[in-house]
Short mmCIF file of C-alpha atoms in Angstrom, two decimals:
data_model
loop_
_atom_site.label_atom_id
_atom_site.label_comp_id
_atom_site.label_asym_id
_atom_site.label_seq_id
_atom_site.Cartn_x
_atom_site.Cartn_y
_atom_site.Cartn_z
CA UNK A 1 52.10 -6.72 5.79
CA UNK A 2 50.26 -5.96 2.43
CA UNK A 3 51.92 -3.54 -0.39
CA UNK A 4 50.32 -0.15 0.61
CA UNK A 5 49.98 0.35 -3.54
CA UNK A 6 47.99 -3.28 -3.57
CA UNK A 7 45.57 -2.07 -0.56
CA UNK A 8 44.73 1.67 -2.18
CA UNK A 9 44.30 -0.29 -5.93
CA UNK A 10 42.05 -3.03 -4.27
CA UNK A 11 39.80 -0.05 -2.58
CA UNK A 12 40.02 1.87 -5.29
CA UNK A 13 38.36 -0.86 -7.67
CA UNK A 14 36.15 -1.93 -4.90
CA UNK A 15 34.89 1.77 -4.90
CA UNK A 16 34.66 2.04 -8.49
CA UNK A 17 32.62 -1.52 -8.23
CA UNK A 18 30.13 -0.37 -5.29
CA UNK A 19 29.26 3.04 -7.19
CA UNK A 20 28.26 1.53 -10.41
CA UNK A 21 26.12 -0.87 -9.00
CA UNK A 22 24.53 1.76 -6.33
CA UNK A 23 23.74 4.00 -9.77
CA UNK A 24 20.52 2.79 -12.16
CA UNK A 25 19.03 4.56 -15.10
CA UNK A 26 17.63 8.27 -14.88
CA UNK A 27 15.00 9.85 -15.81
CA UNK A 28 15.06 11.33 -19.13
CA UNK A 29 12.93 13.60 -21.93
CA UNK A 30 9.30 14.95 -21.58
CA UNK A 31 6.40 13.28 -19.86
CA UNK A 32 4.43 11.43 -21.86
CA UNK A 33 1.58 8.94 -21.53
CA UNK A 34 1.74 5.48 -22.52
CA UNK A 35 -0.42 2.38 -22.76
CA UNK A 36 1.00 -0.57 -21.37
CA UNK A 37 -0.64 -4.25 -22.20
CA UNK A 38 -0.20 -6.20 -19.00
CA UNK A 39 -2.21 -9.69 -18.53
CA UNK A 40 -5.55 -9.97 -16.35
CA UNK A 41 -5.33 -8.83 -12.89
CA UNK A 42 -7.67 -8.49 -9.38
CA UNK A 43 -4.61 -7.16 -7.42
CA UNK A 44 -1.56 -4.66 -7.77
CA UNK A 45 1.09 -3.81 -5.50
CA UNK A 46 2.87 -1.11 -5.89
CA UNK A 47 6.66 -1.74 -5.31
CA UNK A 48 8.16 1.62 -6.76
CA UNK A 49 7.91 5.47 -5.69
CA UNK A 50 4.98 6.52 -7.92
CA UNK A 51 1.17 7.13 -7.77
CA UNK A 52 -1.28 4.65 -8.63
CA UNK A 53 -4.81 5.89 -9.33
CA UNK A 54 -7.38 2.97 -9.72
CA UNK A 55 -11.11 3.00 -11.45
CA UNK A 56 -13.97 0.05 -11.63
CA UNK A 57 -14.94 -0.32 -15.40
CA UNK A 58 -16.08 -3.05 -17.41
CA UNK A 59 -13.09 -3.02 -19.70
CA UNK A 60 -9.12 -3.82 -17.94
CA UNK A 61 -6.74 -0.93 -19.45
CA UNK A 62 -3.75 0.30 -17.79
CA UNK A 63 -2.02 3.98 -18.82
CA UNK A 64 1.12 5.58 -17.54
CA UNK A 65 2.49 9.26 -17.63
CA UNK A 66 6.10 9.88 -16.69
CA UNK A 67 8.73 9.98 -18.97
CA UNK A 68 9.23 7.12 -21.60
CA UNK A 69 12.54 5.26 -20.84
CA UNK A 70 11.50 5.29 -16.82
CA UNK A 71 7.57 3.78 -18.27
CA UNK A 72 10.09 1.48 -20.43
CA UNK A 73 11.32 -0.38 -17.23
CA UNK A 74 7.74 -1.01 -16.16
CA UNK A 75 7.44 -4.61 -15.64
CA UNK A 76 4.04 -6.28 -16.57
CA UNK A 77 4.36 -9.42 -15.18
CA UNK A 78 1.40 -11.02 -13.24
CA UNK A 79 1.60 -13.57 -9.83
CA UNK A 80 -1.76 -14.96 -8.72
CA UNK A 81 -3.92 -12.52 -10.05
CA UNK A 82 -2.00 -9.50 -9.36
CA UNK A 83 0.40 -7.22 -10.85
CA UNK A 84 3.98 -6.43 -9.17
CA UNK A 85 4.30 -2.59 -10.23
CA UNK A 86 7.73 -2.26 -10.59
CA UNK A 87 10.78 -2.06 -12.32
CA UNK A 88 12.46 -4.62 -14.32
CA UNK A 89 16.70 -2.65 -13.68
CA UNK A 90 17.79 -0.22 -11.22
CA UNK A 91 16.38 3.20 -11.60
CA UNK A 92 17.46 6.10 -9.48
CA UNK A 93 16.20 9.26 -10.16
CA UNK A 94 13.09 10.47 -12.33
CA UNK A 95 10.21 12.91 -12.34
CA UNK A 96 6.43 12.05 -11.12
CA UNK A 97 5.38 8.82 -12.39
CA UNK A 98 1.88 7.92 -12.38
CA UNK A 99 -0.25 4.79 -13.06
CA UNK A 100 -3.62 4.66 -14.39
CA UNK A 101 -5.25 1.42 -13.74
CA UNK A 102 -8.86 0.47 -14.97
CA UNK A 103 -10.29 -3.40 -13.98
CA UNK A 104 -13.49 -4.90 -13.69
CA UNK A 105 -13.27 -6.47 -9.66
CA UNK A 106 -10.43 -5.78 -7.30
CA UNK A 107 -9.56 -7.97 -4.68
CA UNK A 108 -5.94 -6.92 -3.67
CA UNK A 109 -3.93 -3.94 -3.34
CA UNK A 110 -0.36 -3.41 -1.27
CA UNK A 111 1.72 -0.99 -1.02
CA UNK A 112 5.27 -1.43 -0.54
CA UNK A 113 7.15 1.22 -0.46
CA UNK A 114 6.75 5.12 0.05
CA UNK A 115 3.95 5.89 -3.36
CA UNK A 116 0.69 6.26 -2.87
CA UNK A 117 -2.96 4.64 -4.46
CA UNK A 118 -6.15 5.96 -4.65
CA UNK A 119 -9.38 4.66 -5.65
CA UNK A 120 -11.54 6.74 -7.98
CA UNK A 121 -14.51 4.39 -7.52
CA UNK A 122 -16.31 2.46 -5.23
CA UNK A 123 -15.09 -1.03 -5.60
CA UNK A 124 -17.88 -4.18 -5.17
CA UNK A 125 -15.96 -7.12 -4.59
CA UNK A 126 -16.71 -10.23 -2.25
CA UNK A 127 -13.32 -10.35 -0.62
CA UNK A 128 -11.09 -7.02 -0.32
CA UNK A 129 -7.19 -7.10 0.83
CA UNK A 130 -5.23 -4.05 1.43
CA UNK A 131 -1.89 -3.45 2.71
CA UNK A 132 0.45 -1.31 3.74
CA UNK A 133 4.12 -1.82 3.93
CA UNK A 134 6.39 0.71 4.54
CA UNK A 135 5.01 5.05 4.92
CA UNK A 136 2.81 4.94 1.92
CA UNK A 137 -0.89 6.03 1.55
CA UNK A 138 -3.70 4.15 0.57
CA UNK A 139 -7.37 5.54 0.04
CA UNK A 140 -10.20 3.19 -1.11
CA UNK A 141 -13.68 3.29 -1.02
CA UNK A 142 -15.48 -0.26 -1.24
CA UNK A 143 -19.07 -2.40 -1.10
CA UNK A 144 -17.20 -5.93 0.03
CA UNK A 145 -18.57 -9.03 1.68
CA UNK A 146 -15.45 -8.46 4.32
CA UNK A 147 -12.29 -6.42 4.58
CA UNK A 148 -9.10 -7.66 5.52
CA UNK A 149 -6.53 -4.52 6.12
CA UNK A 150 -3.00 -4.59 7.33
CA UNK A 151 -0.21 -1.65 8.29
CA UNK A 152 2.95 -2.45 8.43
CA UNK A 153 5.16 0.29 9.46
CA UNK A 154 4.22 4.22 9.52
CA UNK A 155 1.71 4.18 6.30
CA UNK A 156 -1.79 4.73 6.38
CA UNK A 157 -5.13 3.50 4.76
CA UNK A 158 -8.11 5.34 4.39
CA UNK A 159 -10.97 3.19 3.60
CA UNK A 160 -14.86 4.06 2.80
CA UNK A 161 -18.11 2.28 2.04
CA UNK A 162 -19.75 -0.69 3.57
CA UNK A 163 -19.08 -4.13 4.47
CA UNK A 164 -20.41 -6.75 6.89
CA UNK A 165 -17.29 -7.60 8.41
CA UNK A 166 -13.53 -6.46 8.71
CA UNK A 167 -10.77 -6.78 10.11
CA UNK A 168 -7.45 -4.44 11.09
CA UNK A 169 -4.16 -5.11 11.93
CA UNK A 170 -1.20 -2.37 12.65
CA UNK A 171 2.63 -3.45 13.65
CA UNK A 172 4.04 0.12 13.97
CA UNK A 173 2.94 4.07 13.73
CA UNK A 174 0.59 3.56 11.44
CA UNK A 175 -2.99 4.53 11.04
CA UNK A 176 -6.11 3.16 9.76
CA UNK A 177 -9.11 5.91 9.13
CA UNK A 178 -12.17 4.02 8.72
CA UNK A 179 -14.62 6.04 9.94
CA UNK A 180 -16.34 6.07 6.70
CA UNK A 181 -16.67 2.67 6.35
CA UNK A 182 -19.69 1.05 8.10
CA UNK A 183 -19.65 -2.38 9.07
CA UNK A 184 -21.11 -5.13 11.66
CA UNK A 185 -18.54 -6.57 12.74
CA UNK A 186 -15.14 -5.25 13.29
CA UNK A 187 -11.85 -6.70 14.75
CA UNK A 188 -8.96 -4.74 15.66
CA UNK A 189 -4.93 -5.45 16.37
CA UNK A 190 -2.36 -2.95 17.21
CA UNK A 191 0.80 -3.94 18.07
CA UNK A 192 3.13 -0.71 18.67
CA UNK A 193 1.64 3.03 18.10
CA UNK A 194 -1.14 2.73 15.62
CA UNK A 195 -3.86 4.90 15.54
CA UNK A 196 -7.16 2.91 14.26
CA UNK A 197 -10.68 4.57 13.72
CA UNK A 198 -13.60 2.15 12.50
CA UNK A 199 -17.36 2.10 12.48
CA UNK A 200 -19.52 -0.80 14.07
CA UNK A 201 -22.83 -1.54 14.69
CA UNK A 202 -22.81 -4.75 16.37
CA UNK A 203 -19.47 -5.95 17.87
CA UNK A 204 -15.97 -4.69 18.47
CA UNK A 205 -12.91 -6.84 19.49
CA UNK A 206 -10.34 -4.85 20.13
CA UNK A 207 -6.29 -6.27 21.10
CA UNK A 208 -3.88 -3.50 21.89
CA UNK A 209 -0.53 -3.97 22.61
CA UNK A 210 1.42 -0.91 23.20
CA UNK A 211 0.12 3.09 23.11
CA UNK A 212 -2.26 2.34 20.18
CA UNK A 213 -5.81 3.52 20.40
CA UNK A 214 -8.95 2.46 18.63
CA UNK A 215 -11.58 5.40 18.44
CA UNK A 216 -15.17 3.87 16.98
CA UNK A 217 -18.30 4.84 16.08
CA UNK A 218 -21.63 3.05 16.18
CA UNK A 219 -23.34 1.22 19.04
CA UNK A 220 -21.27 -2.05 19.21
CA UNK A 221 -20.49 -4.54 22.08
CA UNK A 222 -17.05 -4.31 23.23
CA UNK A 223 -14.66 -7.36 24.08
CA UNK A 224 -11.18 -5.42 24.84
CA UNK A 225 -7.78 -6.56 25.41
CA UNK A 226 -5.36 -4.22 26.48
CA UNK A 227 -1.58 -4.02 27.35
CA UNK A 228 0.40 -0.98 27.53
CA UNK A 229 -1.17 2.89 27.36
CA UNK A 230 -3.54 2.21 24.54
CA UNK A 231 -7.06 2.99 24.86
CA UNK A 232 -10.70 1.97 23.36
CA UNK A 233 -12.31 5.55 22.65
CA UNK A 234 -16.08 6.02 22.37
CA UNK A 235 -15.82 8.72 19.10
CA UNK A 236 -20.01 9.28 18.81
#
């Protein structure tokens, strides 16, 4: 049997050990604003509890407000066209931290974790990805060539405009409010609880797995695949 004095000093620095790594940097100071010079991008995805407000403009410029050493451990790093908001060390506790991002096309965004982006203009892009990974928010509006949305989890995405075709897919209790955008085609997958509203004027294929329902608007053709609860809903 082990010394009793070895066993309490071994848990005892193995306490000590977990806490200090389980702690990161606070928040500190005022808020302040803060340019931040981060390579060209067509994508961000938001990694990090904050808000990230995006606008169309001829000229790429990112700001942040929050408080300086939390803005500090922004990273600015770039992977294929897109920029990984997050940070660069632990951080566990600071005020509201919001991100201010203006670019000339955008072609990606995700959200991975619990923040939330909004669009404050209508986006024209040829190809248009959004995600959702985890319970954040997304709300876009767009004029793309197709849309390509996924929900991953108990987030949600909002999404207005037009576009000739998109697609939808929801693993979870998540929910996809597309009523405002009007397209042709549409495609639909819900795997689990989702809730998914779209628009379409000439055809809807819907697959539900589980107690998901797909309410639409428009005058489309319907090819419908359902197992479990979930229901196709006529919302005109």
């Amino acid at each position: 049997m082990k010394n009793p004095s070895f066993l309490r000093s071994f848990l005892f620095v193995l306490c000590s050990t977990l806490l200090l790594t389980s702690c990161g940097e606070k928040g500190k100071g005022d808020i302040v604003t803060r340019q931040l010079t981060v390579p060209a991008f067509e994508g961000v995805n938001l990694r990090i509890v904050a808000d990230v407000v995006l606008t169309e403009g001829a000229t790429q410029k990112v700001e942040v407000r929050g408080q300086e050493n939390i803005i500090n451990r922004l990273k600015t790093a770039v992977d294929n066209g897109t920029w990984e908001i997050e940070f660069d060390n632990r951080v566990s506790d600071y005020d509201k931290l919001t991100v201010y991002v203006t670019l000339p096309r955008l072609r990606r965004v995700v959200n991975s974790g619990s923040g939330s982006i909004q669009g404050l203009s209508t986006f024209t892009t040829s190809d248009l990805s959004v995600n959702v990974n985890g319970s954040g928010n997304t709300v876009l509006a767009t004029t793309a060539t197709t849309v390509d949305a996924g929900i991953s989890g108990s987030g949600n995405i909002e999404l207005s405009g037009s576009t000739p075709s998109q697609s939808v897919r929801i693993s979870g209790s998540g929910s996809y409010r597309g009523f405002g955008l009007r397209s042709d085609q549409c495609e639909v997958s819900i795997s689990g609880s989702g809730q998914v509203e779209v628009t379409a004027n000439t055809t809807l294929r819907a697959d539900i797995a589980g107690s998901g329902n797909v309410r639409y608007k428009g005058r489309p053709s319907i090819n419908a695949t359902v197992s479990g609860s979930g229901r196709v809903i006529n919302s005109n």
